[in-house]
mmCIF file of C-alpha atoms in Angstrom:
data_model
loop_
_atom_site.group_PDB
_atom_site.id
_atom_site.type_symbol
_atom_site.label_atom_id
_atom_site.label_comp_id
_atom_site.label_asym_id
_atom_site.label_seq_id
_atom_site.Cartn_x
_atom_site.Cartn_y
_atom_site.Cartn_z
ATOM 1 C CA UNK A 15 0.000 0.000 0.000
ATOM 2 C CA UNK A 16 1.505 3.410 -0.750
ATOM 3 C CA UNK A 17 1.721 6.575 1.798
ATOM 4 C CA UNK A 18 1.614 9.994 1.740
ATOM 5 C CA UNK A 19 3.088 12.847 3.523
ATOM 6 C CA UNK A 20 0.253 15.485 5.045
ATOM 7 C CA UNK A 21 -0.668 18.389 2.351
ATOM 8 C CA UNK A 22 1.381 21.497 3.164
ATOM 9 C CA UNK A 23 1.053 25.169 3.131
ATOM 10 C CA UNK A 24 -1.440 27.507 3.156
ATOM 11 C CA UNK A 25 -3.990 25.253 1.420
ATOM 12 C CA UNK A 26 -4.192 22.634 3.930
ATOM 13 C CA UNK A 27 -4.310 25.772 6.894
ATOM 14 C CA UNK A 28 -7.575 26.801 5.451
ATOM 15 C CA UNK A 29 -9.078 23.433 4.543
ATOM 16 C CA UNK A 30 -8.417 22.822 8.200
ATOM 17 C CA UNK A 31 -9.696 26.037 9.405
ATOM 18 C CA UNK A 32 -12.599 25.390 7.897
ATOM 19 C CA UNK A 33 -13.200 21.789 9.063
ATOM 20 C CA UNK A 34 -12.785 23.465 12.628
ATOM 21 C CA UNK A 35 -15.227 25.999 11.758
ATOM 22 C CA UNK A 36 -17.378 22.821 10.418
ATOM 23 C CA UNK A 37 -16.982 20.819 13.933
ATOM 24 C CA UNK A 38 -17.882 23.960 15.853
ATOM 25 C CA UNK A 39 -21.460 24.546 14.335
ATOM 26 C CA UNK A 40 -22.043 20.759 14.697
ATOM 27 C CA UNK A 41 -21.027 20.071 18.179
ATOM 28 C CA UNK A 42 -21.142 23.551 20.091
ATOM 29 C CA UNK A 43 -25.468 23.045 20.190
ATOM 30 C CA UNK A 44 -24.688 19.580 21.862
ATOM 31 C CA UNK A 45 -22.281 21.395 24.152
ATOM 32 C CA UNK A 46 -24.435 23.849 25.099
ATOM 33 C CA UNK A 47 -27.465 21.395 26.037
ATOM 34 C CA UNK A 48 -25.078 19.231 27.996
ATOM 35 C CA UNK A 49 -23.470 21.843 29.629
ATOM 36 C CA UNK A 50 -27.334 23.686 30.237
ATOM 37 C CA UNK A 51 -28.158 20.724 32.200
ATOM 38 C CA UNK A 52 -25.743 21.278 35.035
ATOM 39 C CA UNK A 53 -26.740 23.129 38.487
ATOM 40 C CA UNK A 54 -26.610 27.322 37.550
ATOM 41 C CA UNK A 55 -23.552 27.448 39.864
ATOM 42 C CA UNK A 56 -21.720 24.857 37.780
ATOM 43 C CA UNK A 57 -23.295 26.190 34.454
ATOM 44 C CA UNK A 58 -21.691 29.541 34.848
ATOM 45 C CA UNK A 59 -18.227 28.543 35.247
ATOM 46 C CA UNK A 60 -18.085 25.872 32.254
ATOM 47 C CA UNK A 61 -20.156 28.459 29.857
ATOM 48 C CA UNK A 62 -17.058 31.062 31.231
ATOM 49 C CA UNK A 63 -14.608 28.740 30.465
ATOM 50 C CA UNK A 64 -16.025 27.718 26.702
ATOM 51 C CA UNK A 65 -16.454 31.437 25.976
ATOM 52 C CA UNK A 66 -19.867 31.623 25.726
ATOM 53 C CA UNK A 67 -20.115 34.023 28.419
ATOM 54 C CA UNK A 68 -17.975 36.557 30.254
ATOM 55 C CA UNK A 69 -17.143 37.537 34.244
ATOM 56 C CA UNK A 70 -13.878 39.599 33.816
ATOM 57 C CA UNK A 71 -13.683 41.780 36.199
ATOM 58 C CA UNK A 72 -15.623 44.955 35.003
ATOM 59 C CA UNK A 73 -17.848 43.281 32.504
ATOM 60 C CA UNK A 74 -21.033 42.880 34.597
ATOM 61 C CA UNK A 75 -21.561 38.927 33.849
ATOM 62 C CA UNK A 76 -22.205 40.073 29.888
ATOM 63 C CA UNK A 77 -21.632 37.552 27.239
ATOM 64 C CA UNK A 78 -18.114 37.154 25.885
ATOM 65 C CA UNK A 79 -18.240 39.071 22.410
ATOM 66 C CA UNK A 80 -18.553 36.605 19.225
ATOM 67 C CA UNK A 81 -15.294 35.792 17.675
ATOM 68 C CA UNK A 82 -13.041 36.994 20.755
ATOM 69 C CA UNK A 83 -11.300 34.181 20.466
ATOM 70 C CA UNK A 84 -12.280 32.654 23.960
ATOM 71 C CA UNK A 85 -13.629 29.491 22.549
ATOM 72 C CA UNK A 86 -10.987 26.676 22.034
ATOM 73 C CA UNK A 87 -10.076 25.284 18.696
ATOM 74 C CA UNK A 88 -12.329 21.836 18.254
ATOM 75 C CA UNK A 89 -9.351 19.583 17.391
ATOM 76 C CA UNK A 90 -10.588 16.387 19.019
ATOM 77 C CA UNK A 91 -14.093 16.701 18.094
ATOM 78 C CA UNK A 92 -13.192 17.520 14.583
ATOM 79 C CA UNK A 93 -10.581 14.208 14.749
ATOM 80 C CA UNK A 94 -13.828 12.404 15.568
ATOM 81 C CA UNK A 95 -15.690 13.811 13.038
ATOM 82 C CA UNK A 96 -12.800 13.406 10.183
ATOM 83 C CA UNK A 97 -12.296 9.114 11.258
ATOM 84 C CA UNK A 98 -16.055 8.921 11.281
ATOM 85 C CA UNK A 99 -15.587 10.010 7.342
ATOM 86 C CA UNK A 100 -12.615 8.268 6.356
ATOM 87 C CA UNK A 101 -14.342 5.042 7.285
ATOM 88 C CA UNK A 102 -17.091 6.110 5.155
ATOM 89 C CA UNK A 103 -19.581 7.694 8.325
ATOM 90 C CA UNK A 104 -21.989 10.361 8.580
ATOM 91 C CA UNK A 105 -21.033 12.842 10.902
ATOM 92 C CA UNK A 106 -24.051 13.337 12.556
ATOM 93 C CA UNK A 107 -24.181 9.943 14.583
ATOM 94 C CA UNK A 108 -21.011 11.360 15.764
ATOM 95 C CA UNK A 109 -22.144 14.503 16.992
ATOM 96 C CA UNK A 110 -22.464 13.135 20.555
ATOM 97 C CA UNK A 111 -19.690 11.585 20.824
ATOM 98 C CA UNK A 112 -17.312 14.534 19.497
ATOM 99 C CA UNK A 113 -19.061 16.366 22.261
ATOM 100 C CA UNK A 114 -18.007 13.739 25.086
ATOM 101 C CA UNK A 115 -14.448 13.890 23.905
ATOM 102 C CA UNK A 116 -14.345 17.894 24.001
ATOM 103 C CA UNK A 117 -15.761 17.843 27.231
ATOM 104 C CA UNK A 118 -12.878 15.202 28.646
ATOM 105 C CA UNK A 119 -10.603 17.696 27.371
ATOM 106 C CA UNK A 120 -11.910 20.901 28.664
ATOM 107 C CA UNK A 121 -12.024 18.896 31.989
ATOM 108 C CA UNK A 122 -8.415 18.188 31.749
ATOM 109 C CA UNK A 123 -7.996 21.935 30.976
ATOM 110 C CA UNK A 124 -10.012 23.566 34.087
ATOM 111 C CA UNK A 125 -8.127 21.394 36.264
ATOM 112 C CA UNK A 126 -4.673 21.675 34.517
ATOM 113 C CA UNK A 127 -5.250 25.232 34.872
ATOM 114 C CA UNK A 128 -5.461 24.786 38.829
ATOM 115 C CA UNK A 129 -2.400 22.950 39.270
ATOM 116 C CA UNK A 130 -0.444 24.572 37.069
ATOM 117 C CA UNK A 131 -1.332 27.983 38.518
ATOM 118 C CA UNK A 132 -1.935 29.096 34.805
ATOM 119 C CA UNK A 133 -3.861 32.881 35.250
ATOM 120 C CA UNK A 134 -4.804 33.433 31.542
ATOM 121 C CA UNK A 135 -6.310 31.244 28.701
ATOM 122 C CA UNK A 136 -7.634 31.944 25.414
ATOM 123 C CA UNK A 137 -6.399 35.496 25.586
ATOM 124 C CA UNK A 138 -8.167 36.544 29.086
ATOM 125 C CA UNK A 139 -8.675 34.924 33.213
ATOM 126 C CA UNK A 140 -8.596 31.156 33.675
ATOM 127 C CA UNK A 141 -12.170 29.983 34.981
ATOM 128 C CA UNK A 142 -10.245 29.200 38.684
ATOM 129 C CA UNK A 143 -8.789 33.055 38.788
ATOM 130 C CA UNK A 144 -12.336 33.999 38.533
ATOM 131 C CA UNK A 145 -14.230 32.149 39.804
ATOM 132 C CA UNK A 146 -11.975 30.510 42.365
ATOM 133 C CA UNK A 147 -9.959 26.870 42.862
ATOM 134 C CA UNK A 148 -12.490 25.062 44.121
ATOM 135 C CA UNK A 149 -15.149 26.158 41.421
ATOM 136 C CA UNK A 150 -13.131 25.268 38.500
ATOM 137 C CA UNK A 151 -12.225 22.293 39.958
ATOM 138 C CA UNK A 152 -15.930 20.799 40.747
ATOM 139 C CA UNK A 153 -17.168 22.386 37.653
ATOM 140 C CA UNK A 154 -13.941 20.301 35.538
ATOM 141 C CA UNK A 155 -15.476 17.017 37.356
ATOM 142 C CA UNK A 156 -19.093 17.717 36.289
ATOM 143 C CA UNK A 157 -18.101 18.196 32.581
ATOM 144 C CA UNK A 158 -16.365 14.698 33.113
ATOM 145 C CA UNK A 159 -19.637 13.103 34.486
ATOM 146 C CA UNK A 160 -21.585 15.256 31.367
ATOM 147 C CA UNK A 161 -19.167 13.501 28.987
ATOM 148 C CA UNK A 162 -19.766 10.172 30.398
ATOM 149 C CA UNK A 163 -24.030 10.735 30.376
ATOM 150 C CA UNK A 164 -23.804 11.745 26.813
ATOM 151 C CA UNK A 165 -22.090 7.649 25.988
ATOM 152 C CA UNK A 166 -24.437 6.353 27.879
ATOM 153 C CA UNK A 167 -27.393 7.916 26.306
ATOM 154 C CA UNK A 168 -26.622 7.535 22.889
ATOM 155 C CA UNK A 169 -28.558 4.481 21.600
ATOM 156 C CA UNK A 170 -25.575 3.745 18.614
ATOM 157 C CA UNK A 171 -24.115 0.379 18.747
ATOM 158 C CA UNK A 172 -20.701 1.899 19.134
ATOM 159 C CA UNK A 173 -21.197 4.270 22.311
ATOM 160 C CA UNK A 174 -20.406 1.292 25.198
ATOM 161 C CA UNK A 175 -16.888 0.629 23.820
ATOM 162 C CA UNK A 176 -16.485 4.911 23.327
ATOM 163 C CA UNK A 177 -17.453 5.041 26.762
ATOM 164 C CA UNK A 178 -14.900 2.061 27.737
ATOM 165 C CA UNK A 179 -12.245 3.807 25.410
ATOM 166 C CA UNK A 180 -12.347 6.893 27.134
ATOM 167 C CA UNK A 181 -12.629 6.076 30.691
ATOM 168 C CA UNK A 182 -9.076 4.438 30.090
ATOM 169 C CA UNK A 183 -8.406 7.510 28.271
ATOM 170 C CA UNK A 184 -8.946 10.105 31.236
ATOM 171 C CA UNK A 185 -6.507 7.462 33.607
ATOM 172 C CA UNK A 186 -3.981 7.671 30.931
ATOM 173 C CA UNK A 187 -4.528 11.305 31.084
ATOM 174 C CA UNK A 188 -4.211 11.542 35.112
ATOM 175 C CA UNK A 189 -1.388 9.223 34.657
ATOM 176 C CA UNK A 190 0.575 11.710 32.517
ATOM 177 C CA UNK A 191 -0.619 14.731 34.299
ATOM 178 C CA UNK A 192 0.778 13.329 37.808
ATOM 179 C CA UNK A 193 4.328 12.440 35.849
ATOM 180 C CA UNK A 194 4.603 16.044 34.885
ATOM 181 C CA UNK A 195 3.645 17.268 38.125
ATOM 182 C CA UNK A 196 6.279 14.918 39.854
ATOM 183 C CA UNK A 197 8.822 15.934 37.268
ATOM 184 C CA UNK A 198 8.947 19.784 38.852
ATOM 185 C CA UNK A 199 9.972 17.967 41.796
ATOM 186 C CA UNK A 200 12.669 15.823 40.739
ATOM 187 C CA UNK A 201 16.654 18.003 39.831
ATOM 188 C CA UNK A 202 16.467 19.292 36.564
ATOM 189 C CA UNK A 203 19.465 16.332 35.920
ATOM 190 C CA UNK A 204 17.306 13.800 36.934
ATOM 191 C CA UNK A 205 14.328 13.574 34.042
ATOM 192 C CA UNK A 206 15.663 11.283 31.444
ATOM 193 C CA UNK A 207 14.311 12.691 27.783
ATOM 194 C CA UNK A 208 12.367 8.819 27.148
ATOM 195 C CA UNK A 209 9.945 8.991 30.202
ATOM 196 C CA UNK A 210 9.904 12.878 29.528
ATOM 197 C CA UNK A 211 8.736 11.299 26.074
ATOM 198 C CA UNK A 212 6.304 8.675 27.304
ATOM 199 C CA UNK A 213 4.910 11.348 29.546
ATOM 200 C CA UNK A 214 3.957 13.656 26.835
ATOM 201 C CA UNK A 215 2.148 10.459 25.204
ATOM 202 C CA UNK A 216 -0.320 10.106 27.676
ATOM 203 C CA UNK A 217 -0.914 13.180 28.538
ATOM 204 C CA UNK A 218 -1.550 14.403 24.996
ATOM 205 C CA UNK A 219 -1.587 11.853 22.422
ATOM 206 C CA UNK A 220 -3.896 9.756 23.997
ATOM 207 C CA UNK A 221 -6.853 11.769 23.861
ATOM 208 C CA UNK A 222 -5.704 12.251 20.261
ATOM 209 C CA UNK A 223 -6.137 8.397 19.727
ATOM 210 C CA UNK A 224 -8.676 8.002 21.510
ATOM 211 C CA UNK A 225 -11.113 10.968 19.273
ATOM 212 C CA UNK A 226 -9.544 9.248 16.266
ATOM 213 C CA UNK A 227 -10.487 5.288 17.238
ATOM 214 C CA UNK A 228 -14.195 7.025 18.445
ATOM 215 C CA UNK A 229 -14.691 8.185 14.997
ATOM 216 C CA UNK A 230 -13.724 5.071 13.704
ATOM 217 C CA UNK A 231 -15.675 2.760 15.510
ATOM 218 C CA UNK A 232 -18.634 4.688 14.425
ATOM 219 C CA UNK A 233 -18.624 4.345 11.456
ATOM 220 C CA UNK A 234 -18.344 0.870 12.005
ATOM 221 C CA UNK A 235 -14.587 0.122 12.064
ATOM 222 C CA UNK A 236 -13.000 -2.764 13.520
ATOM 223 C CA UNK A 237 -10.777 -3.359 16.139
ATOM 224 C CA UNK A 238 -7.749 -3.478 14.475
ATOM 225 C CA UNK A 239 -8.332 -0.594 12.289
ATOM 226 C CA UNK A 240 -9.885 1.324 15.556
ATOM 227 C CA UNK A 241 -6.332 0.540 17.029
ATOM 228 C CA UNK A 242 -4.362 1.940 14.278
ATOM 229 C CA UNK A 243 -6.630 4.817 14.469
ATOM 230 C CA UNK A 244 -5.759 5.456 18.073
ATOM 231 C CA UNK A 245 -1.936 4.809 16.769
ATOM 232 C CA UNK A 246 -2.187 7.490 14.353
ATOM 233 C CA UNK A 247 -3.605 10.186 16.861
ATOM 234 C CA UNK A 248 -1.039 9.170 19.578
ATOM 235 C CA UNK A 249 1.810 10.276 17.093
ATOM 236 C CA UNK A 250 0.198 12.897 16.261
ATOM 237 C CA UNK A 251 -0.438 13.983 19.661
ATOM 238 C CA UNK A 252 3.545 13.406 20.506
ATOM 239 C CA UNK A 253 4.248 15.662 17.325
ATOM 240 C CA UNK A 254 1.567 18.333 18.606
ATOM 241 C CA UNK A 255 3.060 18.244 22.448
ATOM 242 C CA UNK A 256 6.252 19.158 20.549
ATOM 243 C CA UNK A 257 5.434 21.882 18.902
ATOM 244 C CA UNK A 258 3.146 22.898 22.050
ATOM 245 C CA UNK A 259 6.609 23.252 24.165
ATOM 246 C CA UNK A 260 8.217 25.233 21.836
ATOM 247 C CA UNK A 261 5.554 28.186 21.736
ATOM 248 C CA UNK A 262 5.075 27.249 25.544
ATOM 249 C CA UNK A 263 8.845 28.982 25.770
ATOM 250 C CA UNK A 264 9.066 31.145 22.228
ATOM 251 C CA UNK A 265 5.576 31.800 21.333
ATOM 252 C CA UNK A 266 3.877 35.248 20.624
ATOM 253 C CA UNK A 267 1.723 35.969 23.640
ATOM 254 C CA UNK A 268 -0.618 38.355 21.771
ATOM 255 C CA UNK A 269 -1.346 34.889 19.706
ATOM 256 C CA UNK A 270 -1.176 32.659 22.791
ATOM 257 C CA UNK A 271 -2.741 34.438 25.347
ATOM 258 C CA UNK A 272 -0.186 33.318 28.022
ATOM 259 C CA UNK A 273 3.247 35.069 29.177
ATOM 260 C CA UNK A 274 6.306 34.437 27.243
ATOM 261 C CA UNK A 275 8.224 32.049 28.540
ATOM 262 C CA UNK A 276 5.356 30.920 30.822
ATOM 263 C CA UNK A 277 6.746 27.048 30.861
ATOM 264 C CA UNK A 278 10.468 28.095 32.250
ATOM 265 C CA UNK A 279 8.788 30.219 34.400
ATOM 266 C CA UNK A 280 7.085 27.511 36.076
ATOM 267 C CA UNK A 281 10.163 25.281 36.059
ATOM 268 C CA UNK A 282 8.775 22.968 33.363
ATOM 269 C CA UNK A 283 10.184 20.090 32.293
ATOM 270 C CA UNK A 284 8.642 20.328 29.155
ATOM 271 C CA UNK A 285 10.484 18.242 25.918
ATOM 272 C CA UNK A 286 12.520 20.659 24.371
ATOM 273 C CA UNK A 287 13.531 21.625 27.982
ATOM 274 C CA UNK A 288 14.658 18.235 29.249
ATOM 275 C CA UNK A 289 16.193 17.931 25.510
ATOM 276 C CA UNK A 290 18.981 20.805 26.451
ATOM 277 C CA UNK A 291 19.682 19.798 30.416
ATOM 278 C CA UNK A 292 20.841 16.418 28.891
ATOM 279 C CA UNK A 293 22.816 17.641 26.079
ATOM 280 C CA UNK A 294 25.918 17.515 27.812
ATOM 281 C CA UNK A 295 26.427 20.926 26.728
ATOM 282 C CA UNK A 296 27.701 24.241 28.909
ATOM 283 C CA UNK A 297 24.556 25.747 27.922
ATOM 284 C CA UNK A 298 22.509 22.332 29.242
ATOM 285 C CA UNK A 299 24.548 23.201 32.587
ATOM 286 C CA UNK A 300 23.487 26.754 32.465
ATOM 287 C CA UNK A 301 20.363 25.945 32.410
ATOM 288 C CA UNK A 302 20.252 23.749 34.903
ATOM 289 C CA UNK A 303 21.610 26.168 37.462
ATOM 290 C CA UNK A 304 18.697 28.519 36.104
ATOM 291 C CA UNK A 305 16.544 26.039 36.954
ATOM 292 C CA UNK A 306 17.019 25.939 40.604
ATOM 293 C CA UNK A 307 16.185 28.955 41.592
ATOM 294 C CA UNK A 308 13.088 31.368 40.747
ATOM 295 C CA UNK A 309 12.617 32.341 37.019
ATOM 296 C CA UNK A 310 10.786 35.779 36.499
ATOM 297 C CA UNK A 311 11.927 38.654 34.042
ATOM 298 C CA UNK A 312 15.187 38.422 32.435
ATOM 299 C CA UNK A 313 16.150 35.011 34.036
ATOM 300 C CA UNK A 314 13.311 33.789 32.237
ATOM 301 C CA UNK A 315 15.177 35.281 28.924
ATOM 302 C CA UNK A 316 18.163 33.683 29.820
ATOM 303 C CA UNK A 317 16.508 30.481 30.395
ATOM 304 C CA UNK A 318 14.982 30.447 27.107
ATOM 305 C CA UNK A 319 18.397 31.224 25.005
ATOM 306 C CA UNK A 320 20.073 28.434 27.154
ATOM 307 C CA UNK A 321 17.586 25.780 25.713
ATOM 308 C CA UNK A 322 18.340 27.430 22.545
ATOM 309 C CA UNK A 323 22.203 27.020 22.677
ATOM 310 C CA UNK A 324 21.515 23.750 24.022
ATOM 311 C CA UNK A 325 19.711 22.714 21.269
ATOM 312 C CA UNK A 326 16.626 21.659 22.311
ATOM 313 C CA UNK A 327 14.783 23.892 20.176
ATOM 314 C CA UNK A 328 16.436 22.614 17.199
ATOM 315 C CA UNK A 329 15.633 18.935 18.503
ATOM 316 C CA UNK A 330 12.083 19.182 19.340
ATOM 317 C CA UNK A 331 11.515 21.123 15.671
ATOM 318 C CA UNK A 332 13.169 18.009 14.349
ATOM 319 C CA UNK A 333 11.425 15.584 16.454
ATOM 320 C CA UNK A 334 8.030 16.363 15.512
ATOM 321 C CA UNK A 335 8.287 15.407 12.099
ATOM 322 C CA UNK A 336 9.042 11.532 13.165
ATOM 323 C CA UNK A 337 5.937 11.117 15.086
ATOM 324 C CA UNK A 338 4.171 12.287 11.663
ATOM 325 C CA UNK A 339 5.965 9.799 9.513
ATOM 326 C CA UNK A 340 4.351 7.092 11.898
ATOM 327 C CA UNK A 341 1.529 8.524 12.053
ATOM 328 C CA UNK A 342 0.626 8.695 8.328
ATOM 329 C CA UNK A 343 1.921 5.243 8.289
ATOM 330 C CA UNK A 344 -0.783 3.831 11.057
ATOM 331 C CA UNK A 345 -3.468 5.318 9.334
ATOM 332 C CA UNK A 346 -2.462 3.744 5.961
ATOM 333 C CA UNK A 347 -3.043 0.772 7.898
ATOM 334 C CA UNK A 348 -6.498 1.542 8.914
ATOM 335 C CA UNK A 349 -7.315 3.604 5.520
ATOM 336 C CA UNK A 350 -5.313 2.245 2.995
ATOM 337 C CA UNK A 351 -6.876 4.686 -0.279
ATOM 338 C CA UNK A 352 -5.527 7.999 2.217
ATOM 339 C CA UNK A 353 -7.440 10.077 -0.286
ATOM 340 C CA UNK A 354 -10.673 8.670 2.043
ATOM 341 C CA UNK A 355 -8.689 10.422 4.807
ATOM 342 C CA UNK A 356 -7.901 14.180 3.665
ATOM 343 C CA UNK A 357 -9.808 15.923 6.271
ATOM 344 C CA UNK A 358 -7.707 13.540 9.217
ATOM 345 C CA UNK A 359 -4.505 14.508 6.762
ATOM 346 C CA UNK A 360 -4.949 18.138 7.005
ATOM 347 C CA UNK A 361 -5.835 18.050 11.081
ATOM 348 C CA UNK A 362 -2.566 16.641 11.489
ATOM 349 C CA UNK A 363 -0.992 19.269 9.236
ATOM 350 C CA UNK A 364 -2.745 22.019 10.943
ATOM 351 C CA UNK A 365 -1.830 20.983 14.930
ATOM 352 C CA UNK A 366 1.845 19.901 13.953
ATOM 353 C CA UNK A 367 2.598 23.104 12.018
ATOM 354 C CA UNK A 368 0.754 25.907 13.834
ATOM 355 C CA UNK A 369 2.787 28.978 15.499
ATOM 356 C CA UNK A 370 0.292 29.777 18.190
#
């Protein structure tokens, strides 16, 4: 069976932008009516947190203003969406269960938000600087129960194993959260680069694989084409964590809506981070010293050139393009004619080679 590399440039940006647009109008009205069910307490803080409504300070409770960019992007929904069609699926059976998987996600978000003592998002407050810790974190556990009510009402033969799939998920996703938190505790010498590796894996690609093998098994896949689905999102997902580190210490803040240099700040051990302290270089050693004591204002500048001179940006840009090669090649596996699978093709394209 032949492969192909993802469609570049600007054509695949839009045709992506436009399958997120796509996902959005689909799956925001099943948001909204999941999310509408919850207690009004609860309801406030998740429609905060999705952008449909606004509590900054001075704003009076009025609704966020359409196309502020406060919503998030609707990658995983719009991976379950794109499998469902490369198997040959409607989209609208999947509907429900592209809504499940964005509200897993936005659960992880609220609470990673919390731990990681993250103020903005999406270009204004997190939900927990508003609203308070304890707030974001009950409302991130009722979106997680919301998620789970929405498998286990939907009547398709394929919901019980969705709702199997991503229950493992969400451990896998704990897992990898609690390695990352016990990596800021650990020497900056002490996190090897492969568990740094296999951490970013669960904590990222396997929601990825999971939204992908959902699709799938909609549209009536089998299990070993469900499995190389959730292969080709996992790689994906390691290739997007890459690139996420990289604008998590160089990225345009007007774009991201966090701080520059908001990962070194917090003493992250993110990939391209642990890539420079075990480089063996003067610079690695540099910025392992920077690492042990606070990071704010020009230490944070420093930081970020030492990873530089280290090169770990220069590996992690490299990196990401492995994880793609496998990933194209598990989902020419699954979907051998990857014409059927454009719309996953361009997905991958868009969250591997974004700047923001």
């Amino acid at each position: 069976m032949s492969e192909a590399a993802p469609a570049a440039g600007a054509g695949a940006a839009r045709e992506a932008a436009a399958l997120l647009e796509r996902t959005r109008e689909l799956v925001d009205p099943r948001l909204r009516a999941a999310v509408g069910t919850l207690p009004r307490s609860l309801r406030q803080v998740a429609s905060y947190h999705f952008g449909w409504e606004g509590r900054e300070p001075g704003a009076g409770g009025a609704p966020a203003v359409p196309g502020a960019g406060f919503a998030g992007k609707a990658i995983r929904p719009a991976l379950v969406l794109a499998a469902a069609d490369a198997f040959g699926g409607a989209a609208e059976p999947a509907v429900g269960a592209a809504a499940a998987v964005e509200l897993v996600h936005n659960f992880t978000l609220l609470h990673d938000d919390v731990i990681d003592e993250d103020a903005t998002r999406r270009h204004r407050a997190t939900a927990w600087a508003v609203f308070g810790t304890a707030d974001a974190i009950v409302t991130g556990d009722a979106m997680l129960a919301l998620a789970h009510r929405l498998l286990a009402a939907d009547a398709h033969p394929a919901a019980v194993e969705a709702a199997d799939r991503l229950a493992a998920c969400v451990i896998e996703l704990c897992a990898g959260q609690q390695a990352d938190c016990a990596f800021e505790e650990r020497a900056p010498e002490e996190v090897l680069l492969d568990e740094c590796l296999t951490m970013a894996t669960a904590k990222t690609g396997a929601l990825l694989g999971c939204a992908c093998a959902i699709g799938a098994l909609y549209a009536g896949a089998g299990p070993e084409e469900a499995a190389a689905m959730d292969s080709f999102g996992r790689e994906a997902g390691l290739a997007f964590q890459l690139i996420d580190d990289l604008i998590g210490i160089w990225g345009d803040p007007g774009r991201t809506g966090k701080p520059a240099g908001a990962d070194l700040a917090a003493h992250k051990k993110s990939l391209p981070v642990v890539a420079a302290l075990t480089s063996g270089t003067p610079a690695g050693a540099e910025l392992a010293e920077l690492y042990r004591g606070p990071l704010t204002g020009a230490a944070v500048a420093r930081a970020a050139d030492a990873v530089d001179r280290a090169g770990g940006r220069d590996w992690a840009q490299e990196q990401a393009s492995d994880p793609m090669a496998r990933a194209v090649h598990e989902l020419s596996r699954a979907v051998p004619d990857l014409a059927a699978a454009g719309d996953l093709l361009a997905l991958a394209e868009f969250v591997t080679r974004r700047s923001r």
